Short mmCIF file of C-alpha atoms and ligand atoms in Angstrom, two decimals:
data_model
loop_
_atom_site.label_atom_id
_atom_site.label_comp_id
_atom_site.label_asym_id
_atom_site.label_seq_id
_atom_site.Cartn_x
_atom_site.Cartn_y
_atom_site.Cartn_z
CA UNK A 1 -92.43 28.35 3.90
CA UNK A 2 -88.94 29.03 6.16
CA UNK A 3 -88.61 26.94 9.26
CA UNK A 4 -88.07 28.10 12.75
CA UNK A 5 -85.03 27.08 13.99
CA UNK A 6 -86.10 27.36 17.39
CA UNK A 7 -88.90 24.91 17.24
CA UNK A 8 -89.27 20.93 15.92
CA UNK A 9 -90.54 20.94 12.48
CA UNK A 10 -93.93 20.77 11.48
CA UNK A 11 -93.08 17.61 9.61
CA UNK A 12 -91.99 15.30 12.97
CA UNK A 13 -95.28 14.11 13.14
CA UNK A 14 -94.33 12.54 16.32
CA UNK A 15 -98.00 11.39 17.14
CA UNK A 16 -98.49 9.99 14.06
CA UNK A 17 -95.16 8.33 14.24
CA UNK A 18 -96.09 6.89 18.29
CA UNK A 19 -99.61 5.77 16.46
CA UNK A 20 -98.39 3.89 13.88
CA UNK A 21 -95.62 2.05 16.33
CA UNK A 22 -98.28 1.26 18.36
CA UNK A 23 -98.67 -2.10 15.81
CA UNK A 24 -97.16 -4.68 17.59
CA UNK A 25 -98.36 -7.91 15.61
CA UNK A 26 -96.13 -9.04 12.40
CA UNK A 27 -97.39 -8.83 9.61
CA UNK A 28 -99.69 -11.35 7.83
CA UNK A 29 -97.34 -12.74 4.86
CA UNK A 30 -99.59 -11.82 2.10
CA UNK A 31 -99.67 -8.16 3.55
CA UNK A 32 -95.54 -8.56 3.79
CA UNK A 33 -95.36 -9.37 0.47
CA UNK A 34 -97.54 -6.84 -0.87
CA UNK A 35 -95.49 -4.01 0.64
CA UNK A 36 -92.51 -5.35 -0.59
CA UNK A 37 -93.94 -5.17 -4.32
CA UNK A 38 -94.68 -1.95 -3.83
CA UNK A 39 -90.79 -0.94 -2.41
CA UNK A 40 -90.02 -3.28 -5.92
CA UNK A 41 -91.88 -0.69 -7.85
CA UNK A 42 -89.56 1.84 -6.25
CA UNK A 43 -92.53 4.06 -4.61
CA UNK A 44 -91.76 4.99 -1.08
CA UNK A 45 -93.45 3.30 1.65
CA UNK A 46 -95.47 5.13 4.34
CA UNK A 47 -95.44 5.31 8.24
CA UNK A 48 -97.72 1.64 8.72
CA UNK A 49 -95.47 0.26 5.89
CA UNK A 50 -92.31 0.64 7.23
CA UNK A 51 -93.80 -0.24 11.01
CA UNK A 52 -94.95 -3.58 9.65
CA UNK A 53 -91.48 -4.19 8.34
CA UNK A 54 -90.06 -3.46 12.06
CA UNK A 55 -92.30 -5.69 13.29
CA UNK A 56 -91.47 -9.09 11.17
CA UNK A 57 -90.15 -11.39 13.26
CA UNK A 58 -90.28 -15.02 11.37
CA UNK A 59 -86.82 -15.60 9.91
CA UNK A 60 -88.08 -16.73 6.76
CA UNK A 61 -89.60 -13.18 6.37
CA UNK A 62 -86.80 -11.25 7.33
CA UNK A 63 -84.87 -13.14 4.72
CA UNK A 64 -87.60 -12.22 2.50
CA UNK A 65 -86.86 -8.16 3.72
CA UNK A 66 -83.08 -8.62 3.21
CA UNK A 67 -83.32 -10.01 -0.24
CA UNK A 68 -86.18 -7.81 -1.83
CA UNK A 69 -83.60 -5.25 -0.03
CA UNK A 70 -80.97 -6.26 -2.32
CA UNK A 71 -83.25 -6.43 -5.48
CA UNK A 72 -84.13 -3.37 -4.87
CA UNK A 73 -81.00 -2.04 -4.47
CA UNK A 74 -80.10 -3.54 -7.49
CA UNK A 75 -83.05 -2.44 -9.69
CA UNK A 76 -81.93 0.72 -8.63
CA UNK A 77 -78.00 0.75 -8.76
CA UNK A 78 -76.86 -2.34 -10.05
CA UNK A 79 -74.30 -4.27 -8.05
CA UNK A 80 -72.04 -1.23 -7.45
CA UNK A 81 -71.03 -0.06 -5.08
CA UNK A 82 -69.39 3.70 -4.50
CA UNK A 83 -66.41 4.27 -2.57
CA UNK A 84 -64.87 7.07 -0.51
CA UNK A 85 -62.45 7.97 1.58
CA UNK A 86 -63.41 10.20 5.22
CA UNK A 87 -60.63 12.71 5.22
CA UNK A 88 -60.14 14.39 8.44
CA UNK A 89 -59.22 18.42 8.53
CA UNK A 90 -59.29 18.80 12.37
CA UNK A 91 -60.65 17.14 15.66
CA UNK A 92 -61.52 20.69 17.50
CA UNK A 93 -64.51 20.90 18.89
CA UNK A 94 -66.61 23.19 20.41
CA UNK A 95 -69.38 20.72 21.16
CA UNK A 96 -69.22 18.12 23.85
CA UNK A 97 -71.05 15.14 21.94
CA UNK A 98 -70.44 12.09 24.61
CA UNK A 99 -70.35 9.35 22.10
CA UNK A 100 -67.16 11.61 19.97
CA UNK A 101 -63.51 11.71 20.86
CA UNK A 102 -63.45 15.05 19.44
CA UNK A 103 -65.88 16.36 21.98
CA UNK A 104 -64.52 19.68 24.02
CA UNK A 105 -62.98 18.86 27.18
CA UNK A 106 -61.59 15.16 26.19
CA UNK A 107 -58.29 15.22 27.47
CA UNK A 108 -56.89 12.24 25.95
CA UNK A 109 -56.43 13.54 22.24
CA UNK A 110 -54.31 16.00 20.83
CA UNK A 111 -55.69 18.69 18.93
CA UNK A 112 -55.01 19.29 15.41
CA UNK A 113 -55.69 21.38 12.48
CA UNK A 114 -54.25 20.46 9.25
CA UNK A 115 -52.79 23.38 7.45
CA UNK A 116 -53.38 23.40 3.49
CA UNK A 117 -49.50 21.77 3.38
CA UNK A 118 -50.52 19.39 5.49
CA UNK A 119 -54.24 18.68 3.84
CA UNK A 120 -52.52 18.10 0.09
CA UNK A 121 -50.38 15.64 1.74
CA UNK A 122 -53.45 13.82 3.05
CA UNK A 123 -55.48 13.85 -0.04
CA UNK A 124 -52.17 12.94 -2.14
CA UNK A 125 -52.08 9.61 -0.42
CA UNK A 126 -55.61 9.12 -0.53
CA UNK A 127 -55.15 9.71 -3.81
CA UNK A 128 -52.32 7.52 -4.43
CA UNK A 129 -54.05 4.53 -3.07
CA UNK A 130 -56.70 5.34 -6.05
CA UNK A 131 -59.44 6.85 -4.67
CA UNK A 132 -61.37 9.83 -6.14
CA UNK A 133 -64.01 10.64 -3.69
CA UNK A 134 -63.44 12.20 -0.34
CA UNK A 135 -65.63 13.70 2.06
CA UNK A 136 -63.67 16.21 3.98
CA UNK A 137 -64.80 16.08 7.72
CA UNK A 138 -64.64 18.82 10.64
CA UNK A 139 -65.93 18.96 14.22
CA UNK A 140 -68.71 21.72 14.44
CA UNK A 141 -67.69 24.36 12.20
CA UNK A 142 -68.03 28.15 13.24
CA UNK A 143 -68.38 30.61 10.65
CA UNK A 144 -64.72 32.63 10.38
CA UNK A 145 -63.68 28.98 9.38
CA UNK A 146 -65.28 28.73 6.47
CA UNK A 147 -62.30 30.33 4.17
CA UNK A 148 -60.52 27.75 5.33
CA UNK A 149 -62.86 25.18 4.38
CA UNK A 150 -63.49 26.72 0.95
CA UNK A 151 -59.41 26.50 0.47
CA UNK A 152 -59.47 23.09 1.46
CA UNK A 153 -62.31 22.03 -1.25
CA UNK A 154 -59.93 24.44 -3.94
CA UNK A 155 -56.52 22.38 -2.75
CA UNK A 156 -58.31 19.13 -2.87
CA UNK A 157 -60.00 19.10 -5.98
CA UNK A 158 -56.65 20.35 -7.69
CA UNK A 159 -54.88 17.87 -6.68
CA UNK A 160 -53.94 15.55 -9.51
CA UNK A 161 -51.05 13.38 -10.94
CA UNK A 162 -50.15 10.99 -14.17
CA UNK A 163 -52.61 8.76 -12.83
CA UNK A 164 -55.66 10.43 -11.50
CA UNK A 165 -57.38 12.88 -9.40
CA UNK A 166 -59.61 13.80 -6.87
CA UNK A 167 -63.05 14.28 -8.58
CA UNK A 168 -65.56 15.00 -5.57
CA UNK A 169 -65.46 16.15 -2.38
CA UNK A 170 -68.37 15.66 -0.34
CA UNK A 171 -68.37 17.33 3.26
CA UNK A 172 -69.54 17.19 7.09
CA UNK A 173 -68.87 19.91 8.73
CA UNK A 174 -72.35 20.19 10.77
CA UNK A 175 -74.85 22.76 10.78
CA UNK A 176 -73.27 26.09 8.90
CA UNK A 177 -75.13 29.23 8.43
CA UNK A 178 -76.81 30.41 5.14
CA UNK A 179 -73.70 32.38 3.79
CA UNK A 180 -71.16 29.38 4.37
CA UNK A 181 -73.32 27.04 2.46
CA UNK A 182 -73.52 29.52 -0.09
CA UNK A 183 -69.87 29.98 0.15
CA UNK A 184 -68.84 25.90 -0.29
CA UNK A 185 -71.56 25.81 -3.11
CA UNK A 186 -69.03 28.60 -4.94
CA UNK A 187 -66.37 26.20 -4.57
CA UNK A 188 -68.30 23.26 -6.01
CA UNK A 189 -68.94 21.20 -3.01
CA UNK A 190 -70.56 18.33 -3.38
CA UNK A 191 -72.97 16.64 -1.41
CA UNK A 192 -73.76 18.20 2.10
CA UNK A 193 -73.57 15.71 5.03
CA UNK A 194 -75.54 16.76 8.00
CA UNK A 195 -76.41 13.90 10.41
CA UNK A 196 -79.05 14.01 13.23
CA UNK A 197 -77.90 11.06 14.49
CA UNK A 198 -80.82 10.72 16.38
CA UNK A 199 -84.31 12.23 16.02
CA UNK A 200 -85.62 11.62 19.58
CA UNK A 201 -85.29 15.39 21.10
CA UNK A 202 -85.29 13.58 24.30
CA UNK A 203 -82.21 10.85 23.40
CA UNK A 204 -80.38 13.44 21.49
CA UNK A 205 -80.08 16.18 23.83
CA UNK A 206 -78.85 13.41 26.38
CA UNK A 207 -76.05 12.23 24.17
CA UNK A 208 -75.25 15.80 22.90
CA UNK A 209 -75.18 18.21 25.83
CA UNK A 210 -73.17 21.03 25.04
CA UNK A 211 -72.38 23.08 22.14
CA UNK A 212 -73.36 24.09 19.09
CA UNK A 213 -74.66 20.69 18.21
CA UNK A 214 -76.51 20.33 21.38
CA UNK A 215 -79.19 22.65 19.58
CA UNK A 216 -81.51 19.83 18.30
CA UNK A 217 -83.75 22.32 16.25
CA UNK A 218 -81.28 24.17 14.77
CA UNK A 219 -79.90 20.78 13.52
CA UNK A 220 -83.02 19.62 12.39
CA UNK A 221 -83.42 22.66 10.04
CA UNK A 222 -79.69 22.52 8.46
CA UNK A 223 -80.56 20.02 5.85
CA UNK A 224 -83.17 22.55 4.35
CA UNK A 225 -81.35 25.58 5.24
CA UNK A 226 -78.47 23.83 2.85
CA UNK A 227 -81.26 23.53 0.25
CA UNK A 228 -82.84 26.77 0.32
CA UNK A 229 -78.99 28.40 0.24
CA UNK A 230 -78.74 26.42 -3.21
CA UNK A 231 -77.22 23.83 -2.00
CA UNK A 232 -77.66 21.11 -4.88
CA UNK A 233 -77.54 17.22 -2.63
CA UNK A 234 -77.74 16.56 0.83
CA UNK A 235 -77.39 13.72 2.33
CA UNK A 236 -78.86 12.77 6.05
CA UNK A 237 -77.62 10.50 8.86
CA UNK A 238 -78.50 8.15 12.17
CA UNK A 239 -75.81 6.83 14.63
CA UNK A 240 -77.62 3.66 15.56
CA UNK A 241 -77.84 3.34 18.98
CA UNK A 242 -78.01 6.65 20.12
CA UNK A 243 -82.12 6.72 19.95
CA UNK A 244 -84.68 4.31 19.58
CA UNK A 245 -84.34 2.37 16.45
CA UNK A 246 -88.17 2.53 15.18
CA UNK A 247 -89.16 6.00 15.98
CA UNK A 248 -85.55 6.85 14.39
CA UNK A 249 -86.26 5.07 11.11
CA UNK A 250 -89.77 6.30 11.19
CA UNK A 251 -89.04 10.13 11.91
CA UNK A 252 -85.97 10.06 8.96
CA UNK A 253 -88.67 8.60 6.30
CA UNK A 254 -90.49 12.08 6.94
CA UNK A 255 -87.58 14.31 7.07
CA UNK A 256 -86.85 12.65 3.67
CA UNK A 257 -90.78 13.25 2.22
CA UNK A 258 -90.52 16.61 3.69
CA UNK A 259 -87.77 17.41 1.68
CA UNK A 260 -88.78 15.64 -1.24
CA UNK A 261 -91.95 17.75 -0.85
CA UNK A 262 -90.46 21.06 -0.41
CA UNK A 263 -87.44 20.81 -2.93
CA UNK A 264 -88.24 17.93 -5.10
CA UNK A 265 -85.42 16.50 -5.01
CA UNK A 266 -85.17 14.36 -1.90
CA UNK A 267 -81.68 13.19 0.05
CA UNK A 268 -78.82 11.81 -1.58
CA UNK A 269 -77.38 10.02 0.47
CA UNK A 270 -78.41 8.43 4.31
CA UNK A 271 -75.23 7.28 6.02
CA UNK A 272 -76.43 4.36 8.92
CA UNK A 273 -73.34 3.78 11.45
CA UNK A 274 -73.41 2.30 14.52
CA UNK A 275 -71.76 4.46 17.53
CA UNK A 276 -68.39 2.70 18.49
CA UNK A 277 -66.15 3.22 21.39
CA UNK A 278 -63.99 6.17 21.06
CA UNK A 279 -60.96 6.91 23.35
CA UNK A 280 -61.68 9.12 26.09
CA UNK A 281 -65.17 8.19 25.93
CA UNK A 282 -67.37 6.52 28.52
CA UNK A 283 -70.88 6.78 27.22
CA UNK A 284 -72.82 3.88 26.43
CA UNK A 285 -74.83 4.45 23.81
CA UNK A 286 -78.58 3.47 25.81
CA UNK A 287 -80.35 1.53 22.09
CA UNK A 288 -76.80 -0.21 21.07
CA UNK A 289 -77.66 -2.18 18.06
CA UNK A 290 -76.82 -6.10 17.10
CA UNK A 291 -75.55 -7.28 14.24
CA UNK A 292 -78.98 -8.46 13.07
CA UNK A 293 -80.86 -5.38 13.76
CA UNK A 294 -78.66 -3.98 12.24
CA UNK A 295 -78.96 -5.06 9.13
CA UNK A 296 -82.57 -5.32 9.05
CA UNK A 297 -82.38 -1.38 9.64
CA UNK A 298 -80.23 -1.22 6.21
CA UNK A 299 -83.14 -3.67 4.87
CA UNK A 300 -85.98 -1.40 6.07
CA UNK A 301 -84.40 1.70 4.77
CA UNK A 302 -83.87 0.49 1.33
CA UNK A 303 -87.21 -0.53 1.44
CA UNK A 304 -89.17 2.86 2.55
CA UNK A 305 -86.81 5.17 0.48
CA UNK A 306 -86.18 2.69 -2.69
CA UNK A 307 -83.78 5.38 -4.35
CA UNK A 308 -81.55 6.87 -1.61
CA UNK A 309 -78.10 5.96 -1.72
CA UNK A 310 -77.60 3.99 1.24
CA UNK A 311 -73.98 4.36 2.89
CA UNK A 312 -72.47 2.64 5.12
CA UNK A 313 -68.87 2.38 6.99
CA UNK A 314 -65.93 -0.51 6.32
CA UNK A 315 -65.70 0.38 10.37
CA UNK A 316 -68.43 -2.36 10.92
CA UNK A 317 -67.11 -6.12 11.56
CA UNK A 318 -65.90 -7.29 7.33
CA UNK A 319 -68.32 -9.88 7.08
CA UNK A 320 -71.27 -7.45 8.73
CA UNK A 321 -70.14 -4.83 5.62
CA UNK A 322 -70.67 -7.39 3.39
CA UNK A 323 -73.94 -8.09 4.14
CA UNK A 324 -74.67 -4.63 4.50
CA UNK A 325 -74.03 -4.13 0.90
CA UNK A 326 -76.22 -7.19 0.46
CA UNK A 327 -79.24 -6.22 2.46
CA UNK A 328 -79.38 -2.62 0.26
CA UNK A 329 -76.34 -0.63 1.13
CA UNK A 330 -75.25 1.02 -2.11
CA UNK A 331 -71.77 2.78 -0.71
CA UNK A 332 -69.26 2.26 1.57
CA UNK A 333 -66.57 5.14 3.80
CA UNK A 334 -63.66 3.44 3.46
CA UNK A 335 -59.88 3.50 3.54
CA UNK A 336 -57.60 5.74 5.81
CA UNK A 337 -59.01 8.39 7.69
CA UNK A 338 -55.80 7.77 10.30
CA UNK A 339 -53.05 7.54 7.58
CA UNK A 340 -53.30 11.58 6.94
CA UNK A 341 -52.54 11.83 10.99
CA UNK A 342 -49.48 9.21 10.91
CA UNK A 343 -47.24 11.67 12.65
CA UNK A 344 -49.62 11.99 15.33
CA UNK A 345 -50.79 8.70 15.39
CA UNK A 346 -46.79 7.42 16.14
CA UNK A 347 -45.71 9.95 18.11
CA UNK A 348 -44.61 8.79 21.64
CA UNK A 349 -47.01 9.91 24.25
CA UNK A 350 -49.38 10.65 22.19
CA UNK A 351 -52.90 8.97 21.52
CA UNK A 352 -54.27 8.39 17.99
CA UNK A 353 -57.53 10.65 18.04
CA UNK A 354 -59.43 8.00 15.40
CA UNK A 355 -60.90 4.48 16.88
CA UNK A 356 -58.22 1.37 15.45
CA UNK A 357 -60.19 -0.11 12.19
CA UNK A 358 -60.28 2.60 9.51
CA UNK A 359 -56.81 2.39 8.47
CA UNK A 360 -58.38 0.11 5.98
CA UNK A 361 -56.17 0.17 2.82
CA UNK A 362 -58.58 0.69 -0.65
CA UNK A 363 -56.56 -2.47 -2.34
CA UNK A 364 -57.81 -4.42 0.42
CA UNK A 365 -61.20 -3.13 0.62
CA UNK A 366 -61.72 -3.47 -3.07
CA UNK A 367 -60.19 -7.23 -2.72
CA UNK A 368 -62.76 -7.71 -0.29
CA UNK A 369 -65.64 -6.76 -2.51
CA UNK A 370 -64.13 -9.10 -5.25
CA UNK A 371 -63.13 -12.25 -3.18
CA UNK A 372 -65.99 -12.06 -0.75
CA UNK A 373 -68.76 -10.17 -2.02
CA UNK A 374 -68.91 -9.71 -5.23
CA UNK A 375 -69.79 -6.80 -5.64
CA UNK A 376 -68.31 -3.84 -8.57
CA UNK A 377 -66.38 -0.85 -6.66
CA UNK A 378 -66.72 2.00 -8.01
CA UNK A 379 -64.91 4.98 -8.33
CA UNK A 380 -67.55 6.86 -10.80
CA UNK A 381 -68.45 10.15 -10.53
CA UNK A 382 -70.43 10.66 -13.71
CA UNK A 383 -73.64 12.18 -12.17
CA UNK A 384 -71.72 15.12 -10.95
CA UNK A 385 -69.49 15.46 -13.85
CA UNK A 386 -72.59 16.18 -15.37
CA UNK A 387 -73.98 18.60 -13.42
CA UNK A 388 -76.92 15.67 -12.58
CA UNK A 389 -77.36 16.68 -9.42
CA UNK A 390 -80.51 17.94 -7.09
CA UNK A 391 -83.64 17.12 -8.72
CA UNK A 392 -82.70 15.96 -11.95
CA UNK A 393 -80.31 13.01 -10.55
CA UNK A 394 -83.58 12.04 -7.99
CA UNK A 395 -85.38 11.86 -10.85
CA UNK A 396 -83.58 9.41 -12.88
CA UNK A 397 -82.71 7.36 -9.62
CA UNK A 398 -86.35 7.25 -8.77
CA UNK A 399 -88.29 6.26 -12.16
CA UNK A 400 -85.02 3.20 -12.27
CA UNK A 401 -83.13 5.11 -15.18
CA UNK A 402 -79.96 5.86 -13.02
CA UNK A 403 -78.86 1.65 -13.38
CA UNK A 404 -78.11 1.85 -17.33
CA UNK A 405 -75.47 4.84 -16.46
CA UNK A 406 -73.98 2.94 -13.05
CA UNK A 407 -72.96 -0.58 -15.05
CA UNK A 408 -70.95 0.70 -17.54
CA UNK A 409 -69.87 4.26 -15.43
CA UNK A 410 -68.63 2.00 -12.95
CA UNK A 411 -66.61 -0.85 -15.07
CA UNK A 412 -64.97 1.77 -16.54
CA UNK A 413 -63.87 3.83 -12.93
CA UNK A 414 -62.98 0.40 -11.98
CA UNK A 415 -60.98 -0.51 -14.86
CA UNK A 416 -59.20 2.69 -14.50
CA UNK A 417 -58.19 1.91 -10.79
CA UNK A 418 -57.03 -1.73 -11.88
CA UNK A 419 -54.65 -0.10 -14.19
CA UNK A 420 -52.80 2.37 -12.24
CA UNK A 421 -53.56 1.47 -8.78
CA UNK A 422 -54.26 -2.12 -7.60
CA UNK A 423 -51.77 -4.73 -6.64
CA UNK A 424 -51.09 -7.07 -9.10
CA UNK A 425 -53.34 -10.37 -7.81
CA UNK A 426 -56.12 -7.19 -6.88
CA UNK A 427 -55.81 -6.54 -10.84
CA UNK A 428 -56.50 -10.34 -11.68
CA UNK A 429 -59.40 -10.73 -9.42
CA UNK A 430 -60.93 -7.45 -10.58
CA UNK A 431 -60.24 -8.13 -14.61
CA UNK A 432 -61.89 -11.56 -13.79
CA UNK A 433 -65.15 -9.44 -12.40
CA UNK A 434 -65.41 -7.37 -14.88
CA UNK A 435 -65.59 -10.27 -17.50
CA UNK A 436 -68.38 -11.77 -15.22
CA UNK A 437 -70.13 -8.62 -15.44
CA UNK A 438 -69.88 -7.74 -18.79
CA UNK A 439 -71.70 -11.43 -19.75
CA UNK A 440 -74.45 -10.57 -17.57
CA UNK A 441 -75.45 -7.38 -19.12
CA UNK A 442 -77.85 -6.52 -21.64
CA UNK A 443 -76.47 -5.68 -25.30
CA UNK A 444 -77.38 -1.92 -25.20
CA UNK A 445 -74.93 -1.92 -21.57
CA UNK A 446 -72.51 -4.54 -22.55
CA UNK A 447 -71.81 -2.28 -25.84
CA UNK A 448 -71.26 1.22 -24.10
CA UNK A 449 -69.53 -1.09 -21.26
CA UNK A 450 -67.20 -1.88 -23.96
CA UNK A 451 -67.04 0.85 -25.75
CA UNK A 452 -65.82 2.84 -22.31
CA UNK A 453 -62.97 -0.33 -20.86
CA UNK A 454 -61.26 0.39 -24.16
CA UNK A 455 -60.95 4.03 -23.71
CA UNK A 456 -59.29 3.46 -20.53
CA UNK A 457 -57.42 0.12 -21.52
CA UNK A 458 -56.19 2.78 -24.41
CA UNK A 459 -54.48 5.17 -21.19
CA UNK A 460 -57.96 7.42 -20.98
CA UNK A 461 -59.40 8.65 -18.20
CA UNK A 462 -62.43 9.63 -16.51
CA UNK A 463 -64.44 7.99 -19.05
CA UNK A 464 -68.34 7.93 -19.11
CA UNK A 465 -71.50 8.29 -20.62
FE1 SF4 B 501 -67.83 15.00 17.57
FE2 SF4 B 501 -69.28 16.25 15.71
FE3 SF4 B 501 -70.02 16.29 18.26
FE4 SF4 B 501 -67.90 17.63 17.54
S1 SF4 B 501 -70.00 18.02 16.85
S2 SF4 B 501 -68.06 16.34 19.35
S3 SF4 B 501 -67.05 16.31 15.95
S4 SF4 B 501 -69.93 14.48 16.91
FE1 SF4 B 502 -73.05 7.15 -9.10
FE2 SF4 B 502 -74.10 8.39 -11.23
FE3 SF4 B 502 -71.88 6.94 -11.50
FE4 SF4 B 502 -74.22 5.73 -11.06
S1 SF4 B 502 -73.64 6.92 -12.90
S2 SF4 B 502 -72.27 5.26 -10.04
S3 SF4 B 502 -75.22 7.19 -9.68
S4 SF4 B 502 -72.09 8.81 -10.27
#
């Protein structure tokens, strides 16, 4: 059945949503722990489930949340966890989102468009650092730009050199029409990114006032008018802060059953970030989140949706990211968003449109994960070099078959970044890792693990099974 896009969704139950927040006791911990077997069985949790989760309060059982979190995440995933790299095309805007620096009418950036020159020079040192994911970001797109777009997603993904390539390129380029989904599906886009940020009509149309984006139903609706124009993945989003935290959570479980309903295949990806000051920016963002909260919110979301890739942003505090991959996230935007705008960035007078903090190089994100966290980085992008996408990927990640692929997938992407890409103490750490890992795993893994790290130690690449 198509959706108005003048009217909420049939799906927003928002009654049943206020009903089942109307719980205000914690939950009893036999009831906690029986909701937390059944996230461990990866089925999705319902409205009350997720409530009592919210409403845990004993630090014992939150530590309880955050760690069935992680085993869930790892049941799921493994340890791995996917990296890319936000590439900015532009800062216009024609909406006048309070929270954004690229909102129309904020004076205190300059306005840019990079030109396809310019755009292969940004991806080339995105590139060069070793990564092989981007997701190319615009401000609200209007439809005569979607040729450029399109040409963007062909210059990208040809861009290539002894060492590597870029090998997916995600985007956000908010709500498009029909045609220009249909057109970025011909150019083998990958996942589609739409955010609502926040789900209370009443919060969001305060923080998003003018513009195309002030439209809250016609925002709702993008994520399945990307699906029914063929889009393959989409993945949703919440800036933290912006809305109430519960009814937020609550309301983006059912846009992710609703989808899961319609299309069968559910959301790829759910990207959590916490609204940050931005220069010329004054609003204060009326739910702002702590540290804590915020990582229960990770917690609860792995727990509700057991298979959505969880991402998350290297532009929270280090140690809060680290957690954050602990607690359930399962990817992380990293690395330099401001490094493609360097000229603007250093030019006298003129004010760097991105917030300090994202000029994170990948060496020292990925020594991060090693000498901190732990975790495998991973620059695999087997599923869509596949073609498992849409359903079929959901359907692996879901039933727990996706894990077997990641381990080995992912040693080998890392392996190949060691080689040609990390400093020379990042290589040692992340050999050393590897190692680790490969003890741990089962003989079926470790054996296609190894089979895979000595294709690439051989000079192969983009090696997988
Ligand atoms: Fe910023 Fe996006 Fe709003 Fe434009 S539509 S002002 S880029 S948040
Ligand atoms: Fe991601 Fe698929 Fe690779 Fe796993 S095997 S890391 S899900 S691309």
């Amino acid at each position: 059945m198509t959706e108005s896009k003048d009217a909420v969704p049939k799906w927003l139950d928002s009654n049943a949503i206020e009903i089942a927040m109307s719980r205000e006791r914690p939950p009893e911990r036999s009831v906690l722990e029986d909701i937390l077997a059944k996230s461990l069985s990866l089925e999705c949790l319902g409205l009350d489930e997720i409530v009592a989760l919210l409403r845990v309060r004993d630090k014992e059982d939150k530590d309880l949340v955050l760690s069935t979190a992680n085993k869930v995440k790892q049941k799921v995933y493994g340890d791995r966890i996917v990296l890319t790299a936000p590439l900015h095309a532009d800062n216009h805007c024609a909406s006048g989102c309070r929270y954004c620096a690229y909102r129309s009418g904020n004076g205190e950036i300059k306005r840019k468009r990079l030109d396809m020159a310019e755009l292969r020079e940004a991806g080339k040192k995105l590139m060069l650092q070793g990564h092989k994911r981007l997701v190319l970001v615009s401000g609200q797109t209007v439809a005569e730009d979607i040729d450029y777009f399109a040409e963007a997603i062909n210059v990208l993904s040809r861009l290539f050199d002894a060492t590597g390539e870029i090998r997916r390129i995600n985007i956000n380029l908010g709500a498009l029409a029909p045609e220009a989904y249909a057109k970025l599906k011909s150019v083998d886009a990958g996942t589609v990114n739409i955010y609502q940020e926040t789900y209370s009509k009443r919060y969001y149309e305060l923080a998003h006032p003018s513009g195309p984006k002030s439209d809250y139903c016609a925002r709702i609706s993008a994520p399945r008018a990307a699906l029914e124009a063929g889009v393959e993945d989409v993945g949703l989003g919440l800036a933290l802060g912006l809305g109430p935290r519960d009814y937020d959570l609550l309301a983006l479980s059912l846009h992710i059953a609703h989808l899961s309903r319609e299309f069968g295949i559910g959301v790829r990806t759910v990207n959590l970030h916490r609204v940050r000051p931005a220069p010329g920016c004054d609003y204060t963002p009326p739910f702002a989140m702590n540290d804590e909260d915020f990582l229960m919110s990770v917690a609860i979301l792995r727990l509700a949706v057991p298979y959505t890739g969880i991402l998350l942003t290297t532009r929270e505090p280090a140690g809060l990211w680290r957690q954050g991959c602990d607690a359930g996230g399962s990817q992380l935007l990293t690395g330099s968003v401001a490094n493609p705008y360097e000229s603007w960035a250093d030019a006298p007078d003129e004010k760097a449109p991105f917030p300090i903090g994202e000029e994170t190089h990948l060496d020292e994100v990925v020594r991060f994960l090693l000498e901190e966290a732990k975790h495998l980085p991973s620059f695999c992008v087997a599923c869509p070099r596949l073609g498992r996408n849409g359903q079929e990927f959901i359907n692996m990640a879901s039933q727990g078959d996706i894990r077997s692929q990641c381990g080995p997938n992912s040693l080998a992407s890392f392996m190949e970044f060691l080689m040609n890409y990390a400093t020379p103490y990042t290589r040692k750490l992340g050999e050393a890792l590897i190692n680790e890992k490969l003890e741990r795993m089962n003989e079926h893994e470790r054996g296609a693990s190894e089979r895979l790290l000595q294709k690439v130690r051989s000079g192969r690449m983009d090696e997988f099974i």
